[in-house]
Amino acid sequence: MDSHLPAWLLNSLIYLAAAVVAVPLSKALGLGAIIGYLVAGVAIGPWGLGLVKDVASILHFAEFGVVLMLFIVGLELEPKRLWKLRRSIFGWGAAQVALCTLGLFLAALAFGIAWKTALVTALGLSLSSTAIALQVMNERGIMPTTAGQNSLSILLFQDIAAIPMLALIPLLGVAAVHESDGNAWARGAMIVGVIVAIIIGGRLLVRPALRWIARSRTPEIFTATSLLLVVAIAALMQSIGMSMALGAFLAGVLLADSEYRHELETDIEPFKGLLLGLFFIAVGMSIDFGVLLKSPGAVALIVLIFLAVKAGVIYFLAKAMGIDFRDRPVFTLLLAQGGEFAFVVFQAAAGAKVFSNETSSLLIGAVALSMLVSPLILVAVDKYLLPRFADCNANKPEEISETQDAPVLIAGFGRYGQIIARLLMANQIRVTILDHDAERIESARAFGYRVFYGDATRLELLRIAGAAQVKVLVVAVDSVEACNEIVDLAKLHFSQAKLVVRVRDLTHAHDMMDRGVEAFDRELFDASVSSARRTLDALGIAQIDAAHWVEKFTAHNHDSLRAMHAVRNDRKQLIAAAKQSRADLEAQMAEDQAAKSSQN
């Protein structure tokens, strides 16, 4: 029997084994997943164990992970929301590329580099890694913040800017082939036509097709359709020389308000994660340590100069954008590193004879090295720099500094806490509000709310806020753990205060009952019951009957919750009690229906 393994199977085994070993180890050391993938790539690549030789083909395949990632990002942005970002994309995005290119171009000229080489180098190095930046932002949950949205805007503009950059390179090369005006116009018309076709197709064709596929009730075919959609659009964009990632992003935006948005995202997410991991492994493998060892000083100088120039420009832009000073270091570092599109720019420049293959390898090595060291620098920033920023008082929201005399103290000023505060304040009831989200506080103060900065799980802060005098303490924080901690402190130190608590679910409700809290509300229960009432109205049920059913259900649910609390730690008894409760409710409703029928 032939024991020789096919190349694809052997390579798959190597990639998966390297990722399984390196990524958990990297995360355990606090370095993050991206460093794990990059180190795994170095280890199995030509300059490591040499287990994989054909790096270029793997890198091209793995770039599809970036395409899938931008499709999912597009699914998160509805067209209206993207339209609101247009100024950020074409304003701050253009400013970042233009200023970074200018700074790098002047720096290159200062070292005596020919202007063509300096220009292409500056253009390529002005681009940032979309894959690393978005991955880090998703891991940290900063995508919805001002820094996250501005980062996304700049990265999107970079994807757009890569197209004219690649179009410019042949004009600078030795063997430049000048297109006639007619061909240039035809190419422009083709690009516009393809974009219009994607927009129209996304609106008129793709949604009905997805609806038809969904009716087949075959989940694997829907998954295949999701992948087909992204692959087809990427291939279409590639065929006309445009960015595959940009096309996938556009398709995602067009489907962002579709009823199939979440299904598409769920189907593609696993493939995106695996291919992105493969992309980072391929980047690690592509680092040419031969060039680095041959000219270590030159590589180090390139990396230091372009990181310093870009960091300076981006930090200046971050300040001009109004990004919170605590977010600026991460924002700056994510955009200062080199990007995957730089590989394409420098390879195209070498092919067009703008500069030599050795120069191209030197620049690609510097970019790959920046992508390797940036996550490491980010770890250092988290450990040493950000704690100092957190202790800095500049622009810090006002902390409560003296005992308040309001009868109500609200801990947590999210959507839940805001409604409670608005109702109380509308009736001239004084309220003290605590929250630890700086951006939320700044926004609330703009609308006239008196919100103080602070963590309500701190006993001393609760004392200063007047918890020892208030009549009611409303606990409206998002975190279950923080909620429980505040309730425990209040029970122990502020017994005079009546507790009104927001609970997440049934389990959290049981936690409150264990603590002797009676006044609690499940955050979605009333809204769900209200929606059920509207459903009954829509079905034509008489309003008096609908109101009776809702009232009966609500009372039964509260009684059932307390009955099940006694057996909450015994799963068998809990399930039996839940089934019995449901049967009792159905029986009660049936009796009511029978009684009503007999009366009629």
XYZ file of C-alpha atoms in Angstrom:
600
model
C 0.000 0.000 0.000
C 1.344 3.433 -0.984
C 1.866 5.421 2.178
C 2.823 8.620 0.342
C 0.512 11.448 1.452
C -0.841 13.967 -1.078
C 0.776 17.391 -0.737
C -2.499 19.126 0.189
C -3.178 16.621 2.958
C 0.345 16.847 4.344
C 0.310 20.649 4.278
C -3.100 20.742 5.967
C -1.750 18.500 8.701
C 1.266 20.780 9.183
C -0.775 24.031 9.271
C -3.365 22.702 11.702
C -0.774 21.127 14.003
C 1.292 24.326 14.065
C -1.774 26.466 14.854
C -3.073 24.074 17.529
C 0.281 24.163 19.330
C 1.333 27.803 18.849
C -1.917 29.765 19.306
C -3.047 28.391 22.708
C 0.557 28.709 23.958
C 0.740 32.313 22.748
C -2.580 33.202 24.384
C -1.521 31.509 27.614
C 1.551 33.781 27.629
C -0.697 36.810 27.138
C 0.608 37.534 23.625
C -2.620 37.012 21.676
C -3.635 34.715 18.827
C -2.043 36.708 15.989
C 1.487 36.348 17.388
C 0.840 32.624 17.770
C -0.078 32.309 14.090
C 2.908 34.387 12.952
C 5.353 32.390 15.088
C 3.822 29.145 13.806
C 4.433 30.361 10.254
C 8.070 31.198 11.005
C 8.536 27.787 12.639
C 7.232 25.694 9.725
C 8.453 27.989 6.931
C 11.601 27.899 4.801
C 13.668 29.608 7.525
C 12.325 27.428 10.333
C 11.886 23.677 10.101
C 11.402 23.936 6.344
C 8.231 21.842 6.384
C 6.541 24.099 3.790
C 8.324 25.434 0.709
C 5.673 26.971 -1.583
C 4.851 30.053 0.475
C 3.607 32.286 -2.369
C 0.723 30.020 -3.416
C -0.368 29.573 0.193
C -0.290 33.345 0.760
C -2.478 33.962 -2.286
C -4.997 31.358 -1.129
C -4.959 32.594 2.464
C -5.666 36.177 1.365
C -9.217 34.966 0.891
C -9.512 35.085 4.686
C -9.196 38.881 4.443
C -11.930 38.848 1.778
C -14.296 36.895 4.043
C -13.474 39.160 6.961
C -14.418 42.297 5.014
C -17.640 40.619 3.840
C -18.608 40.053 7.482
C -17.600 43.630 8.363
C -19.865 44.796 5.539
C -22.747 42.758 6.972
C -22.407 44.809 10.165
C -22.786 48.116 8.284
C -26.141 49.055 6.828
C -25.969 51.321 3.740
C -27.322 54.272 5.769
C -24.623 53.802 8.370
C -21.938 53.503 5.682
C -23.218 56.698 4.077
C -22.728 58.446 7.405
C -19.091 57.268 7.367
C -18.411 58.694 3.901
C -16.691 61.785 5.260
C -14.498 59.709 7.540
C -13.595 57.330 4.712
C -12.762 59.936 2.086
C -11.707 62.623 4.586
C -9.606 61.028 7.308
C -8.763 58.028 5.120
C -7.429 60.219 2.335
C -5.570 62.381 4.865
C -3.859 59.335 6.398
C -2.695 57.909 3.058
C -1.631 61.306 1.679
C 0.254 62.500 4.772
C 1.943 59.148 5.419
C 2.961 58.876 1.755
C 4.359 62.415 1.793
C 6.303 61.872 5.015
C 7.755 58.543 3.868
C 8.550 59.920 0.395
C 10.502 62.844 1.865
C 12.306 60.518 4.289
C 13.323 58.240 1.388
C 14.559 61.188 -0.679
C 16.611 62.365 2.301
C 18.487 59.042 2.159
C 19.306 59.616 -1.512
C 16.818 57.092 -2.940
C 15.631 57.664 -6.530
C 12.276 59.406 -6.680
C 10.410 56.552 -8.422
C 11.614 54.014 -5.885
C 10.898 56.459 -3.071
C 7.348 57.101 -4.320
C 6.371 53.424 -4.693
C 7.989 52.607 -1.351
C 6.066 55.412 0.350
C 2.789 54.361 -1.254
C 3.204 50.724 -0.211
C 4.292 51.515 3.336
C 1.385 53.956 3.850
C -0.991 50.971 3.826
C -1.874 49.116 7.030
C -2.836 45.527 7.808
C -6.614 45.260 7.581
C -6.466 41.666 8.827
C -4.504 42.412 12.003
C -6.289 45.686 12.788
C -9.806 44.274 12.488
C -8.868 41.085 14.314
C -7.448 43.060 17.252
C -10.434 45.428 17.312
C -12.890 42.519 17.339
C -10.949 40.757 20.114
C -10.981 43.930 22.218
C -14.570 44.866 21.404
C -13.597 48.369 20.252
C -15.171 48.202 16.786
C -18.302 50.189 17.836
C -16.219 52.953 19.475
C -15.097 56.183 17.821
C -11.570 54.791 17.467
C -12.898 51.566 15.931
C -15.153 53.310 13.414
C -12.410 55.733 12.351
C -9.955 52.837 11.999
C -12.455 51.031 9.782
C -12.957 54.156 7.663
C -9.216 54.567 7.109
C -8.734 50.867 6.315
C -11.566 50.974 3.771
C -10.029 53.970 2.053
C -6.688 52.133 1.933
C -8.381 49.231 0.120
C -9.780 51.720 -2.380
C -6.440 53.541 -2.689
C -4.604 50.291 -3.477
C -6.324 50.233 -6.885
C -4.883 53.516 -8.286
C -1.536 52.627 -6.675
C -1.352 49.415 -8.697
C -2.494 51.304 -11.805
C 0.303 53.867 -11.317
C 3.151 51.353 -11.032
C 3.311 50.312 -14.740
C 3.529 54.000 -15.704
C 6.667 54.337 -13.565
C 8.299 51.135 -14.797
C 10.993 50.687 -17.420
C 8.724 48.619 -19.650
C 5.665 50.766 -19.167
C 2.835 50.085 -21.557
C 0.666 53.128 -22.035
C -2.979 52.429 -22.593
C -4.715 54.468 -25.200
C -7.336 56.913 -24.047
C -10.019 54.647 -25.487
C -8.794 51.636 -23.517
C -8.573 53.711 -20.332
C -12.156 54.911 -20.769
C -13.319 51.363 -21.553
C -11.595 50.040 -18.417
C -13.161 52.778 -16.272
C -16.591 52.063 -17.739
C -16.100 48.350 -17.015
C -15.218 49.029 -13.368
C -18.264 51.278 -12.926
C -20.442 48.696 -14.674
C -19.293 45.884 -12.398
C -19.908 47.942 -9.249
C -23.392 48.904 -10.493
C -24.067 45.230 -11.312
C -23.077 44.205 -7.772
C -25.335 46.885 -6.290
C -28.329 45.977 -8.468
C -27.699 42.244 -8.128
C -27.433 42.516 -4.363
C -30.799 44.267 -4.215
C -32.793 42.456 -6.907
C -31.247 39.026 -7.452
C -29.301 37.821 -4.419
C -32.084 38.208 -1.848
C -34.693 36.259 -3.851
C -32.042 33.614 -4.530
C -31.253 33.317 -0.820
C -34.972 33.116 -0.053
C -35.366 30.285 -2.583
C -32.352 28.418 -1.177
C -33.643 28.860 2.384
C -36.957 27.247 1.420
C -35.097 24.054 0.500
C -34.348 23.617 4.226
C -30.860 22.271 3.532
C -28.414 24.137 5.777
C -25.335 22.828 3.979
C -26.581 24.250 0.659
C -27.215 27.622 2.281
C -23.623 27.530 3.573
C -22.414 26.636 0.072
C -24.479 29.513 -1.333
C -22.913 31.924 1.170
C -19.418 30.901 0.086
C -20.403 30.954 -3.598
C -21.661 34.513 -3.234
C -18.379 35.765 -1.758
C -16.176 33.745 -4.138
C -18.133 34.898 -7.205
C -17.923 38.575 -6.256
C -14.224 38.269 -5.386
C -13.530 36.575 -8.729
C -15.504 39.243 -10.585
C -13.566 42.067 -8.933
C -10.247 40.294 -9.484
C -11.018 39.809 -13.164
C -11.182 43.575 -13.720
C -8.113 44.280 -11.597
C -9.911 45.579 -8.518
C -9.627 44.617 -4.866
C -11.401 41.363 -4.005
C -11.743 42.511 -0.415
C -13.402 45.768 -1.465
C -15.933 43.899 -3.591
C -16.741 41.509 -0.751
C -17.205 44.462 1.610
C -19.602 46.125 -0.829
C -21.619 42.897 -1.116
C -21.787 42.629 2.665
C -23.081 46.207 2.977
C -25.832 45.515 0.431
C -26.987 42.511 2.467
C -26.604 44.209 5.873
C -30.339 44.916 6.182
C -31.338 41.539 4.740
C -33.295 39.024 6.799
C -30.511 36.526 6.056
C -27.717 38.680 7.437
C -27.190 36.680 10.645
C -27.402 33.346 8.829
C -24.762 34.471 6.317
C -22.508 35.729 9.105
C -22.862 32.474 11.069
C -22.113 30.333 8.011
C -19.013 32.262 6.918
C -17.493 33.000 10.340
C -15.749 29.581 10.777
C -14.195 29.751 7.291
C -13.097 33.343 7.898
C -11.400 32.419 11.165
C -9.520 29.463 9.686
C -8.426 31.316 6.550
C -7.339 34.379 8.529
C -5.259 32.092 10.736
C -3.760 30.562 7.582
C -3.068 34.067 6.260
C -1.104 35.017 9.384
C 0.792 31.705 9.185
C 1.620 32.466 5.529
C 2.849 35.948 6.499
C 5.156 34.346 9.063
C 6.445 31.927 6.453
C 6.995 34.721 3.929
C 9.526 36.593 6.077
C 12.776 36.252 4.128
C 15.327 35.919 6.879
C 18.035 35.632 4.198
C 17.451 39.277 3.279
C 17.167 40.225 6.949
C 20.444 38.510 7.803
C 22.164 39.960 4.735
C 21.118 43.544 5.519
C 19.912 43.600 9.130
C 20.781 47.263 9.609
C 18.880 48.351 6.497
C 15.790 46.327 7.447
C 15.811 47.632 11.018
C 16.223 51.206 9.753
C 13.314 50.824 7.293
C 11.043 49.397 9.991
C 11.959 52.071 12.542
C 11.606 54.978 10.100
C 8.310 53.971 8.572
C 6.773 53.041 11.926
C 7.920 56.361 13.422
C 6.666 58.458 10.480
C 3.313 56.690 10.301
C 2.851 56.730 14.079
C 3.510 60.466 14.202
C 1.040 61.231 11.412
C -1.662 58.882 12.741
C -1.373 60.135 16.330
C -1.781 63.691 15.019
C -4.872 62.614 13.048
C -6.268 60.770 16.097
C -6.057 63.984 18.079
C -7.717 65.932 15.262
C -10.504 63.318 15.062
C -11.283 63.769 18.743
C -10.423 60.182 19.676
C -10.118 59.773 23.443
C -6.483 60.029 24.517
C -6.691 56.592 26.182
C -7.571 55.007 22.818
C -4.930 56.829 20.779
C -1.963 54.495 21.470
C -3.844 51.406 20.252
C -5.394 53.308 17.327
C -1.964 54.599 16.293
C -0.214 51.253 16.568
C -2.886 49.330 14.638
C -2.557 51.685 11.655
C 1.202 52.280 11.838
C 2.240 48.742 10.890
C 2.650 47.611 7.297
C -0.171 45.887 5.430
C -0.832 42.858 3.276
C -1.515 45.019 0.198
C 2.077 46.292 0.438
C 3.201 42.799 -0.633
C 1.168 43.165 -3.836
C 2.407 46.718 -4.488
C 6.090 45.810 -4.073
C 5.793 42.622 -6.134
C 4.100 44.603 -8.910
C 6.845 47.243 -8.726
C 9.560 44.596 -9.084
C 7.712 43.101 -12.064
C 7.482 46.523 -13.728
C 11.212 47.098 -13.096
C 10.578 50.141 -10.887
C 13.186 48.618 -8.574
C 15.078 45.346 -8.260
C 13.820 42.037 -6.845
C 16.294 42.430 -3.983
C 14.774 45.801 -3.035
C 11.314 44.250 -3.228
C 12.387 41.402 -0.902
C 13.929 43.923 1.497
C 10.717 45.965 1.672
C 8.452 42.912 1.931
C 10.634 41.595 4.750
C 10.378 44.936 6.570
C 6.586 44.964 6.220
C 6.269 41.357 7.423
C 8.573 42.145 10.335
C 6.407 45.146 11.292
C 3.351 42.872 11.244
C 5.200 40.509 13.569
C 6.469 43.095 16.056
C 3.329 45.285 16.186
C 1.281 42.771 18.237
C 4.289 42.433 20.561
C 4.473 46.212 20.960
C 0.724 46.196 21.617
C 1.247 43.786 24.518
C 3.852 46.173 25.958
C 1.483 49.118 25.468
C -1.247 47.253 27.359
C 1.085 46.354 30.195
C 3.106 49.530 30.696
C 1.547 52.503 28.876
C -2.237 52.194 29.141
C -2.269 51.836 32.959
C -0.545 55.227 33.145
C -3.137 56.681 30.787
C -5.878 55.250 32.960
C -4.448 57.077 35.991
C -4.134 60.360 34.113
C -6.716 62.962 35.091
C -6.799 64.788 31.760
C -10.307 64.732 30.260
C -11.365 62.188 32.874
C -15.096 62.264 33.644
C -16.011 63.934 36.903
C -15.898 61.512 39.796
C -18.409 61.983 42.561
C -16.656 63.835 45.370
C -19.259 64.647 47.988
C -22.267 62.966 49.556
C -25.410 63.367 47.477
C -28.845 63.988 48.976
C -30.996 62.447 46.238
C -33.499 59.794 47.397
C -32.646 57.463 44.498
C -29.262 56.118 43.430
C -29.017 54.396 40.030
C -25.992 52.195 39.324
C -25.622 51.807 35.567
C -26.759 54.280 32.920
C -27.274 52.105 29.867
C -30.589 51.884 28.004
C -32.287 50.320 31.039
C -31.048 52.829 33.595
C -31.766 55.791 31.299
C -35.484 54.998 31.082
C -35.778 54.767 34.867
C -33.898 58.059 35.318
C -36.001 59.875 32.723
C -39.272 58.853 34.385
C -38.085 59.865 37.865
C -36.574 63.170 36.754
C -39.717 64.027 34.780
C -41.552 63.865 38.109
C -39.008 66.108 39.857
C -37.429 63.238 41.816
C -33.723 63.830 42.378
C -31.472 61.052 41.138
C -27.768 60.291 41.548
C -26.379 58.215 38.674
C -23.133 56.226 38.584
C -21.533 54.715 35.504
C -17.968 53.741 34.532
C -18.230 54.190 30.735
C -16.483 57.483 29.891
C -18.022 57.848 26.419
C -21.531 57.137 27.737
C -21.097 59.708 30.505
C -19.897 62.351 28.062
C -22.913 61.701 25.832
C -25.378 61.736 28.784
C -23.989 65.019 30.108
C -24.503 66.592 26.687
C -28.235 65.868 27.171
C -28.269 67.435 30.632
C -28.048 64.373 32.872
C -26.011 64.565 36.070
C -23.993 61.397 35.721
C -20.845 60.687 37.735
C -17.908 58.521 36.791
C -17.198 55.563 39.031
C -17.384 51.820 39.559
C -20.459 51.086 41.681
C -18.879 47.880 43.022
C -16.582 50.077 45.169
C -17.986 50.395 48.690
C -16.400 53.790 49.345
C -17.844 55.220 46.124
C -21.329 54.025 47.080
C -20.951 55.735 50.458
C -19.898 59.019 48.825
C -22.824 58.726 46.397
C -25.180 58.668 49.377
C -26.100 54.987 49.450
C -26.352 55.155 53.249
C -29.143 57.749 52.965
C -31.051 56.863 49.796
C -34.494 55.314 49.945
C -34.027 53.264 46.776
C -30.956 51.778 45.124
C -31.592 50.783 41.507
C -29.056 48.270 40.200
C -29.149 48.513 36.391
C -25.630 47.407 35.390
C -25.072 45.046 32.455
C -22.742 42.578 34.157
C -24.362 39.825 36.221
C -21.253 39.561 38.410
C -21.160 43.316 39.086
C -24.895 43.318 39.835
C -24.527 40.538 42.388
C -21.553 42.297 43.988
C -23.454 45.597 44.345
C -26.465 43.827 45.842
C -24.232 42.038 48.362
C -22.639 45.342 49.402
C -26.035 47.005 49.735
C -27.446 44.169 51.817
C -24.461 44.299 54.146
C -23.911 48.060 54.480
C -27.052 49.906 53.317
C -29.961 47.961 54.730
C -32.244 51.010 54.751
C -32.232 51.175 50.939
C -34.900 49.258 49.061
C -33.348 47.387 46.152
C -34.778 47.442 42.632
C -32.669 45.171 40.446
C -32.369 44.465 36.739
C -31.796 40.735 36.193
C -30.533 39.103 33.023
C -32.477 35.827 32.992
C -34.063 33.134 35.167
C -30.720 32.050 36.620
C -29.946 35.621 37.634
C -33.461 35.955 39.079
C -32.776 32.926 41.274
C -29.528 34.589 42.400
C -31.549 37.597 43.560
C -34.065 35.412 45.367
C -31.186 33.685 47.152
C -30.126 37.140 48.338
C -33.610 37.987 49.569
C -34.317 40.550 46.846
C -37.992 40.700 45.917
C -38.120 43.752 43.609
C -36.395 42.567 40.464
C -37.339 42.629 36.786
C -36.065 40.490 33.967
C -34.749 42.880 31.341
C -36.662 41.327 28.401
C -39.709 39.865 30.157
C -42.026 42.884 30.034
C -40.999 43.725 26.472
C -41.641 40.126 25.411
C -45.046 40.052 27.111
C -45.910 43.361 25.431
C -44.957 41.888 22.045
C -47.101 38.821 22.782
C -50.036 41.151 23.545
C -49.500 42.928 20.215
C -49.413 39.537 18.489
C -52.787 38.639 20.007
C -54.187 41.985 18.838
C -52.860 41.338 15.336
C -54.604 37.942 15.330
C -57.929 39.681 15.981
C -58.315 38.555 19.601
C -60.638 40.847 21.535
C -58.690 43.357 23.606
C -60.383 42.376 26.850
C -59.507 38.703 26.249
C -55.924 39.531 25.257
C -55.468 41.636 28.381
C -56.881 38.830 30.545
C -54.576 36.225 28.976
C -51.513 38.419 29.432
C -52.420 39.192 33.043
C -53.010 35.487 33.751
C -49.742 34.473 32.119
C -47.721 37.127 33.985
C -49.137 36.147 37.386
C -48.607 32.462 36.670
C -45.040 33.104 35.537
C -44.168 34.927 38.765
C -45.722 32.143 40.881
C -43.910 29.514 38.816
C -40.564 31.294 39.257
C -40.895 31.169 43.028
C -42.036 27.536 42.968
C -39.069 26.472 40.845
C -36.644 28.382 43.053
C -37.017 25.706 45.736
C -35.756 22.985 43.354
C -33.343 25.060 41.222
C -30.313 22.947 42.203
C -31.948 19.632 41.231
C -32.078 19.483 37.427
C -34.590 16.620 37.258
C -36.988 18.260 39.663
C -36.501 21.633 37.952
C -37.430 20.196 34.540
C -40.402 18.373 36.045
C -41.572 21.558 37.773
C -41.259 23.549 34.526
C -43.309 20.960 32.606
C -45.926 20.860 35.346
C -46.107 24.652 35.380
C -46.677 24.736 31.618
C -49.372 22.063 31.883
C -51.100 23.956 34.712
C -51.107 27.147 32.674
C -52.608 25.391 29.650
C -55.247 23.816 31.880
C -56.145 27.187 33.431
C -56.443 28.788 30.007
C -58.614 25.908 28.776
C -60.914 26.274 31.790
C -61.252 29.993 31.123
C -62.096 29.317 27.478
C -64.684 26.695 28.441
C -66.262 29.014 31.016
C -66.479 31.796 28.470
C -68.046 29.477 25.862
C -70.701 28.296 28.320
C -71.570 31.916 29.145
C -72.036 32.684 25.473
